[in-house]
Short mmCIF file of C-alpha atoms in Angstrom, two decimals:
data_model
loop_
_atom_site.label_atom_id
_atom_site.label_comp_id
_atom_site.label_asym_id
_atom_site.label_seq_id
_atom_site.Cartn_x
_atom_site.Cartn_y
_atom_site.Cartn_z
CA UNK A 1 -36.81 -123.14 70.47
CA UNK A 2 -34.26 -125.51 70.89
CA UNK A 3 -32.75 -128.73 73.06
CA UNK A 4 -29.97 -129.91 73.08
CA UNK A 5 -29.06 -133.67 74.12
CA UNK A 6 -26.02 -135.15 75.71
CA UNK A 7 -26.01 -139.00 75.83
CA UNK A 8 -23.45 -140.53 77.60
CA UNK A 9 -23.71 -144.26 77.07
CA UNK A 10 -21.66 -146.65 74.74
CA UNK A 11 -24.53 -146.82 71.83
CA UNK A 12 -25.12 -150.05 72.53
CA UNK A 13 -28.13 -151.60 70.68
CA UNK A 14 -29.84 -152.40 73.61
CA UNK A 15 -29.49 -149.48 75.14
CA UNK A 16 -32.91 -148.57 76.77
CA UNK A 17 -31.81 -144.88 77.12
CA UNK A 18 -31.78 -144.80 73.19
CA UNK A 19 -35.76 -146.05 73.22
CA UNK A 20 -35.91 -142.77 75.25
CA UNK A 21 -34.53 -140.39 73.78
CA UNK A 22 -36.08 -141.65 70.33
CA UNK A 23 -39.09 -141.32 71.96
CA UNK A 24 -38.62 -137.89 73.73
CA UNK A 25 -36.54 -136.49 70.31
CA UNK A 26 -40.55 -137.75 68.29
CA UNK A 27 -42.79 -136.35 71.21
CA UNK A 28 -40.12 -132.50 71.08
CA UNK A 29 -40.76 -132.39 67.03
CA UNK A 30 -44.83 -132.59 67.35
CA UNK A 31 -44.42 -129.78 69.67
CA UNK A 32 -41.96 -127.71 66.88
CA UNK A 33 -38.62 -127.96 68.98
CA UNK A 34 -35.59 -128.50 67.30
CA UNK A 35 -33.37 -130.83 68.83
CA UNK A 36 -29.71 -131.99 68.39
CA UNK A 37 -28.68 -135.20 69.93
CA UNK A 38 -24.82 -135.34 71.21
CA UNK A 39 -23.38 -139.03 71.31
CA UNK A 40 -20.09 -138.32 73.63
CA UNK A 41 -18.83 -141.50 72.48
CA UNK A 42 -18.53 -140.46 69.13
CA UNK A 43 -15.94 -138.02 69.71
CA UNK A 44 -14.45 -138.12 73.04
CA UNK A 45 -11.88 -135.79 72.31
CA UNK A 46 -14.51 -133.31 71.38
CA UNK A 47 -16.37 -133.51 74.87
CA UNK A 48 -14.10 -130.20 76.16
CA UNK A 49 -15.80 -127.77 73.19
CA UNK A 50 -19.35 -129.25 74.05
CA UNK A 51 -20.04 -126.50 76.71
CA UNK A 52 -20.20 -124.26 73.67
CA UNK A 53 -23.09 -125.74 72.27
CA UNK A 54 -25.16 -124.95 74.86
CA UNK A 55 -25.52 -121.22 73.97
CA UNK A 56 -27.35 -122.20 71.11
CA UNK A 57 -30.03 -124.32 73.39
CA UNK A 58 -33.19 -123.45 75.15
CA UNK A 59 -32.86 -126.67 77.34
CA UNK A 60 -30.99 -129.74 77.81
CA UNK A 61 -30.95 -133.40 78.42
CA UNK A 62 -28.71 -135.49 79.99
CA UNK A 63 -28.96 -139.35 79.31
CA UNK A 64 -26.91 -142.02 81.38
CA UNK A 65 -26.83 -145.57 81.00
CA UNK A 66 -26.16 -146.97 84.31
CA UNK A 67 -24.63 -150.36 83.62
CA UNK A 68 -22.56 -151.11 86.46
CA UNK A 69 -22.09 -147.71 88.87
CA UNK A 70 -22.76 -144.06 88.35
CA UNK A 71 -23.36 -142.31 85.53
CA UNK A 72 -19.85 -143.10 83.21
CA UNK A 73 -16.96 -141.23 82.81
CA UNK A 74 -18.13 -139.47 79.40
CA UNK A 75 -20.85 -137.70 80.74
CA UNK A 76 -18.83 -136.82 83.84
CA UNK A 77 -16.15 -135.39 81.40
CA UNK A 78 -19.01 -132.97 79.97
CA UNK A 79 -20.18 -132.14 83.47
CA UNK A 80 -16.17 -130.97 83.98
CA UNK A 81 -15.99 -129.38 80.78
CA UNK A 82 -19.00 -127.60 81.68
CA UNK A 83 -17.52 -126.33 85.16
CA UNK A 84 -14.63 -125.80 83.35
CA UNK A 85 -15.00 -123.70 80.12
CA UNK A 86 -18.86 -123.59 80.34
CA UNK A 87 -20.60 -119.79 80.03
CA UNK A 88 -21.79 -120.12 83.55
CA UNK A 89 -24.37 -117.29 82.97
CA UNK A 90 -25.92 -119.03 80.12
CA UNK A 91 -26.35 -122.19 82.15
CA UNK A 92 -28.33 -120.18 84.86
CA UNK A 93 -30.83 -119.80 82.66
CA UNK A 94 -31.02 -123.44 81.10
CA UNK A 95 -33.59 -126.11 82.48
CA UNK A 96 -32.18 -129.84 82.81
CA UNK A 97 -34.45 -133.31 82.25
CA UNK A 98 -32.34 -136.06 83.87
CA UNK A 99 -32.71 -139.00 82.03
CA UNK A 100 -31.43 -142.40 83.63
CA UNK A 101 -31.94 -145.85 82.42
CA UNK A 102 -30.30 -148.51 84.15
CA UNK A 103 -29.65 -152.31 83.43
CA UNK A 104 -28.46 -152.51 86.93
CA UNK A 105 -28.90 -151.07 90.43
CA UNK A 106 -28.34 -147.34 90.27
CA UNK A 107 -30.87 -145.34 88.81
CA UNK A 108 -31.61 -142.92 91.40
CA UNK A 109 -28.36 -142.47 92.89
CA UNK A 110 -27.30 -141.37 89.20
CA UNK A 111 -30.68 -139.58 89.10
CA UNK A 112 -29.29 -137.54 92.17
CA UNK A 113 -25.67 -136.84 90.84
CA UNK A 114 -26.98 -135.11 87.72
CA UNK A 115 -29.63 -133.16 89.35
CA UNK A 116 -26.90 -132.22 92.05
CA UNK A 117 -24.04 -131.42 89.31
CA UNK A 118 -26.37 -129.63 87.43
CA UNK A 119 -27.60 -127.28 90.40
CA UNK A 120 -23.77 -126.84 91.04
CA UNK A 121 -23.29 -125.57 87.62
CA UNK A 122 -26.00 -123.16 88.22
CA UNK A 123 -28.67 -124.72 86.00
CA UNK A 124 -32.15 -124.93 86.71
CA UNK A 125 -33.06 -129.35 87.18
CA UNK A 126 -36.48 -130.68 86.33
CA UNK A 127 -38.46 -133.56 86.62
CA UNK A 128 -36.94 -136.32 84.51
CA UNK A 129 -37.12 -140.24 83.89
CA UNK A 130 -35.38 -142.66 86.04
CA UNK A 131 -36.18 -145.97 85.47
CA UNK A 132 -34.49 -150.04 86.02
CA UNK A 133 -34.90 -152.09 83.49
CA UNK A 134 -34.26 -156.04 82.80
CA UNK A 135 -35.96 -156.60 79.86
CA UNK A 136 -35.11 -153.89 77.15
CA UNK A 137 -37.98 -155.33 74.61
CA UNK A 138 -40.28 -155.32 77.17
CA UNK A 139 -39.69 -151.80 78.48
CA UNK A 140 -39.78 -150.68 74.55
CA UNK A 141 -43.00 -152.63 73.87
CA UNK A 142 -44.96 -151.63 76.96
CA UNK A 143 -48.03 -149.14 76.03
CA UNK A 144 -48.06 -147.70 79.66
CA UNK A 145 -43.91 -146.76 79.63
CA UNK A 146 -44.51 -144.90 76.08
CA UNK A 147 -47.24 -142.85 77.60
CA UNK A 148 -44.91 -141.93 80.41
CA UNK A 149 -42.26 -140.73 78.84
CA UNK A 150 -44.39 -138.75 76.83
CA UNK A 151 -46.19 -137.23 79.83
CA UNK A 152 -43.03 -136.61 81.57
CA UNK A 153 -41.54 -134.71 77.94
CA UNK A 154 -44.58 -132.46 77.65
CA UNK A 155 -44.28 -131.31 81.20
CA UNK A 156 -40.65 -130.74 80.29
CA UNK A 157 -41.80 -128.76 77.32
CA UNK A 158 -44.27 -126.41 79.54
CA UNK A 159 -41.51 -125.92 82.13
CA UNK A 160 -38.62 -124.55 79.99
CA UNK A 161 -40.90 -122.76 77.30
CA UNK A 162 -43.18 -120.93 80.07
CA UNK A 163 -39.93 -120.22 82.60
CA UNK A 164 -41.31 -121.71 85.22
CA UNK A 165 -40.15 -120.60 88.64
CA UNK A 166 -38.08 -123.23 91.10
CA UNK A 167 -38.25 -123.54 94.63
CA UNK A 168 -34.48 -122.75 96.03
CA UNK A 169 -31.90 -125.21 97.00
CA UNK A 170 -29.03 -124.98 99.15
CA UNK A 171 -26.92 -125.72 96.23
CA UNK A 172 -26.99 -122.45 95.05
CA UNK A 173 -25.83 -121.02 98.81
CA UNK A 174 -22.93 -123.50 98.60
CA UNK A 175 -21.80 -122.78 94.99
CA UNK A 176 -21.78 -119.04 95.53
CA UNK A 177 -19.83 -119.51 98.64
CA UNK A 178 -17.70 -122.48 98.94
CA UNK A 179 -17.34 -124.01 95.23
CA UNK A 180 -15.94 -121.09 93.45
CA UNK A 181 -14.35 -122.07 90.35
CA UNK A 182 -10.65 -121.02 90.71
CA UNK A 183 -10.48 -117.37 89.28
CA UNK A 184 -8.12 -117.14 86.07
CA UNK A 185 -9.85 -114.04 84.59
CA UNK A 186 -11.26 -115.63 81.23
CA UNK A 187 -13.99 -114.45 79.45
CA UNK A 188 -16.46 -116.90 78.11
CA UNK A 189 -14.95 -116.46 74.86
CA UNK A 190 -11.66 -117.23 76.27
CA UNK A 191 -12.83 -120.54 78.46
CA UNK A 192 -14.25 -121.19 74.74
CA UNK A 193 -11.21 -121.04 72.92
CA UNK A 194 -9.12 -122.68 75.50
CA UNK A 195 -11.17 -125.78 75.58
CA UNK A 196 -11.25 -126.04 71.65
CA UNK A 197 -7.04 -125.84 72.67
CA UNK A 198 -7.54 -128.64 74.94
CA UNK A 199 -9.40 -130.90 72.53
CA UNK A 200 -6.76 -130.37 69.35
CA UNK A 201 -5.06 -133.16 69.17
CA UNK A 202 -2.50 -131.63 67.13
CA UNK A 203 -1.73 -128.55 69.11
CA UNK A 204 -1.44 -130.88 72.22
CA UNK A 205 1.04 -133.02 70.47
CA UNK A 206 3.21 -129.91 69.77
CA UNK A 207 3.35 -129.11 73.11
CA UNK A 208 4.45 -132.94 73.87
CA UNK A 209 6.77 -132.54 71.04
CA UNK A 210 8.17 -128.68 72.34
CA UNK A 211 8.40 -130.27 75.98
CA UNK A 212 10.81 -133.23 74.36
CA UNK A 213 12.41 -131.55 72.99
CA UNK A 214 13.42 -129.18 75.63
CA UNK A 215 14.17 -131.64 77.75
CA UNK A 216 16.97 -133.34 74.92
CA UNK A 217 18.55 -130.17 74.89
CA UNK A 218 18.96 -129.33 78.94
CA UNK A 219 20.71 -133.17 78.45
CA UNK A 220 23.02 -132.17 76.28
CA UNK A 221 23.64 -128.62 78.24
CA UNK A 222 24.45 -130.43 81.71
CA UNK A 223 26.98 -132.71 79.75
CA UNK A 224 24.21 -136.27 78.59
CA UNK A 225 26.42 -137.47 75.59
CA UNK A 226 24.34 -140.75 75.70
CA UNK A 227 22.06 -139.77 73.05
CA UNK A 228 19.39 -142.17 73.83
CA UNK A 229 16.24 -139.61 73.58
CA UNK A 230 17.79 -138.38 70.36
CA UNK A 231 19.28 -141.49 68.59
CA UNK A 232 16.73 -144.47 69.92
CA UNK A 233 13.30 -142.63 70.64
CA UNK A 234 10.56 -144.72 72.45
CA UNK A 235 13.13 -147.71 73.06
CA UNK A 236 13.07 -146.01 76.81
CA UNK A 237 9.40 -145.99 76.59
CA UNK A 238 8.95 -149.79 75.91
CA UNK A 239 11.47 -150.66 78.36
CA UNK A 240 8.83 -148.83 81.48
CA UNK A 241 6.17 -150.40 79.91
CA UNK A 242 6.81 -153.64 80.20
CA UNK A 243 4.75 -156.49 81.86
CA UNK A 244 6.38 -159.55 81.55
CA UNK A 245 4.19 -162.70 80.75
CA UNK A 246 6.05 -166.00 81.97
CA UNK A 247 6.84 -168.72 79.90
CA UNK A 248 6.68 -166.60 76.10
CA UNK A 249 9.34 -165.75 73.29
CA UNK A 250 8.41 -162.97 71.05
CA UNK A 251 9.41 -160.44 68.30
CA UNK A 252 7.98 -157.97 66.62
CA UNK A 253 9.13 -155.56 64.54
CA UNK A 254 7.84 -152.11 64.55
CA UNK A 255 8.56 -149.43 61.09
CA UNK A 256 7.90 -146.16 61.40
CA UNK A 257 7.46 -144.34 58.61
CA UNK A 258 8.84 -140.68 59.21
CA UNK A 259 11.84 -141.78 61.03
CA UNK A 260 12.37 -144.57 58.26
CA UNK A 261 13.96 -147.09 61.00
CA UNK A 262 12.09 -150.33 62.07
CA UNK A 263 12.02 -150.73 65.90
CA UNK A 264 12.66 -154.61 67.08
CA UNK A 265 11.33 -155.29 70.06
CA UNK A 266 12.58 -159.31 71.28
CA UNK A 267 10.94 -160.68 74.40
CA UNK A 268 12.16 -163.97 76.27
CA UNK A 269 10.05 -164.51 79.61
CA UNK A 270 11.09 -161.37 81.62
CA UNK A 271 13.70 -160.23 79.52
CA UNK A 272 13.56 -157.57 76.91
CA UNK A 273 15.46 -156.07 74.08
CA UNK A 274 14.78 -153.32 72.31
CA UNK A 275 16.61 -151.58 69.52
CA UNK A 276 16.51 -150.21 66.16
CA UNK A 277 17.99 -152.41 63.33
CA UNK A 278 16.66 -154.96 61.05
CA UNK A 279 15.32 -159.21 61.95
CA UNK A 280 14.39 -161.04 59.37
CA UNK A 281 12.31 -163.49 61.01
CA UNK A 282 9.24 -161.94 63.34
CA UNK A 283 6.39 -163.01 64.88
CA UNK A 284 4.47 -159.80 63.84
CA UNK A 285 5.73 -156.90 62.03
CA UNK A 286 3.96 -153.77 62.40
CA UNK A 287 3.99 -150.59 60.58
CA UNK A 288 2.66 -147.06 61.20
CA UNK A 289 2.97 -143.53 61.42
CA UNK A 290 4.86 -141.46 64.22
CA UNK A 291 1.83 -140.07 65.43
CA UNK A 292 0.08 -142.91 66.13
CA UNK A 293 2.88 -144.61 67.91
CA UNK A 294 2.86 -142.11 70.17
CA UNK A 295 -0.44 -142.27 70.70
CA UNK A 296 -0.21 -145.73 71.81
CA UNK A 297 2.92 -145.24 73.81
CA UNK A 298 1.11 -141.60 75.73
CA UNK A 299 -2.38 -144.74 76.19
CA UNK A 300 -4.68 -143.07 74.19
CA UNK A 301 -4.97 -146.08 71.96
CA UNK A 302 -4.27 -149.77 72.52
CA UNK A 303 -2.47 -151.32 69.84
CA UNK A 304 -5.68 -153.44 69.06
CA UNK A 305 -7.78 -150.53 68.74
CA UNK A 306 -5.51 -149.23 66.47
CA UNK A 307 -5.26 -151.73 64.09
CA UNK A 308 -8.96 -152.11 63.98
CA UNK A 309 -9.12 -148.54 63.13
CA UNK A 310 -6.71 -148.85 60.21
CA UNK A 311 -4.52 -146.39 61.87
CA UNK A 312 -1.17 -149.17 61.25
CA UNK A 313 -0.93 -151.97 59.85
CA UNK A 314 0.42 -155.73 60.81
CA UNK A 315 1.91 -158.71 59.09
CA UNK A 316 1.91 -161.91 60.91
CA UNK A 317 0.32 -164.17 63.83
CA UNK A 318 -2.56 -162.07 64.84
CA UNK A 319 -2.76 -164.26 67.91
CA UNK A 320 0.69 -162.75 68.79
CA UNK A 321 -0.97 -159.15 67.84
CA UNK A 322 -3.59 -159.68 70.56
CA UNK A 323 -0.61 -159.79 73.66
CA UNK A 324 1.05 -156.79 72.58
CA UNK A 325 -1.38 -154.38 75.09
CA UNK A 326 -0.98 -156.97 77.89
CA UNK A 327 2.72 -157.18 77.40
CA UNK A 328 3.36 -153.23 77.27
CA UNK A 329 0.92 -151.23 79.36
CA UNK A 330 1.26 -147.67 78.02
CA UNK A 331 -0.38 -145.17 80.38
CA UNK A 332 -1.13 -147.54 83.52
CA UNK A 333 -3.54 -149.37 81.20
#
């Protein structure tokens, strides 16, 4: 038999859901079960193909770290993935341990909103762990919360293994008859496939790319001789994203590889000028590839990010560096 496990928190090191699962993961492999632990924050592109995963499973888990409110917007992105693309038959028959550890106020109420998204989904909830915590060595060292969680696992264990019946909820009632996932005649197989679309970063770039380029050529049909998506791309898109910062002069100089130009952007207070040429004195040049430009400019990346990554590179102030996300907000960031 198998479970699977979904963690949505952030990894952290402290992270009193990770003592958890550690110690569920130990108590499931004396007991033979094979389990596979999911870190969402690993790959959150990959979070819309996760629903696949669960054909392969027995049972699941669902870890949240509450640290400020709710449950966090990774695990909620499974939970829509799930709804989504999931094989909604296969999820009837899979029981769910909640598993909540918070470092705040907030345990139950997450508690609830699993247990409830999971009934939605039509999966069978158990009997999980939902604890506050403030002290994580404490919680980790205490004899009497090991023996707990181990109690609460092996109850787990007889509940999915034997099938144990439910009592009904009204969930079911209202999913069958009010939240009816909008009817687009897939098959599993296709929900499958067009969540492994969503997730490719490529193919959704394409479509970005198709869309652009589309839209250049209706300019040109209704008579738009300016040229300014075809001769000076993303000039427009630095222009919308800027946030002025009083009192600052800066340039940087942006080269992007494919299109073998180097973008200059030149800020004075509010004003900015953007344009593709050449400067020979800049506070930071930067250099990458296409694709990650456009990364930044669609906000899946800060510039920061990026350049931790290694995904482009920069020559310069680095102080300077660290106001480029403040000074363009790409995506509402």
């Amino acid at each position: 038999m198998k479970v699977n496990i979904y963690y949505g928190g952030r990894g952290l090191i402290d992270d009193p859901a990770i003592f958890v699962m550690n110690k569920i993961i130990t108590v499931l492999d004396e007991l033979n079960i094979k389990v596979t632990r999911y870190n969402l924050y690993e790959d959150k592109r990959g979070i819309s193909v996760l629903p696949k995963t669960l054909k392969e499973a027995d049972a699941v888990i669902l870890a949240a770290s509450v640290e400020w409110m709710g449950i966090g917007g990774l695990l909620w992105q499974f939970l829509d993935a799930c709804w989504l693309y999931g094989d909604k038959e296969k999820i009837k028959s899979l029981y769910m341990m909640p598993v909540v550890l918070a470092t705040t106020y907030g345990e139950k109420d997450a508690q609830f909103t699993m247990v409830k998204a999971w009934e939605m989904l039509g999966g069978i909830p158990c009997d999980g762990i939902c604890a506050y915590v403030s002290d994580p060595v404490a919680f980790e060292t205490g004899t009497e919360y090991s023996y707990l969680i181990e109690k609460k696992t092996e109850n787990f264990y007889r509940t999915f293994s034997k099938k144990l019946s439910s009592f009904p909820s009204s969930s079911l009632a209202v999913r069958e008859n009010v939240l009816k996932p909008k009817n687009i005649s897939l098959t599993p197989q296709e929900s499958e496939q067009l969540s492994m679309y969503v997730s490719n970063e490529s193919y959704v770039k394409q479509q970005k790319e198709d869309i652009q380029e589309l839209t250049q050529m209706f300019r040109q049909m209704m008579g738009d001789d300016s040229g300014e998506g075809v001769e000076e791309p993303y000039v427009e898109d630095f222009k919308k994203a800027f946030s002025p910062i009083p009192d600052i002069a800066l340039t940087f100089s942006w080269e992007i590889k494919e299109l073998n130009k180097t973008l200059i952007i030149a800020i004075d207070n509010s004003s900015l000028e953007c344009y593709y040429g050449q400067k020979e004195e800049v506070d930071v040049a930067i250099k990458s590839s296409r694709q990650v430009l456009e990364k930044i400019i669609h906000g899946e990346s800060p510039v920061q990010t990026a350049f931790m990554a290694g995904d482009l590179t920069a020559k310069g102030n680095f102080r300077v560096l660290h106001t480029f996300d403040t000074l363009f907000r790409f995506g509402n960031r």
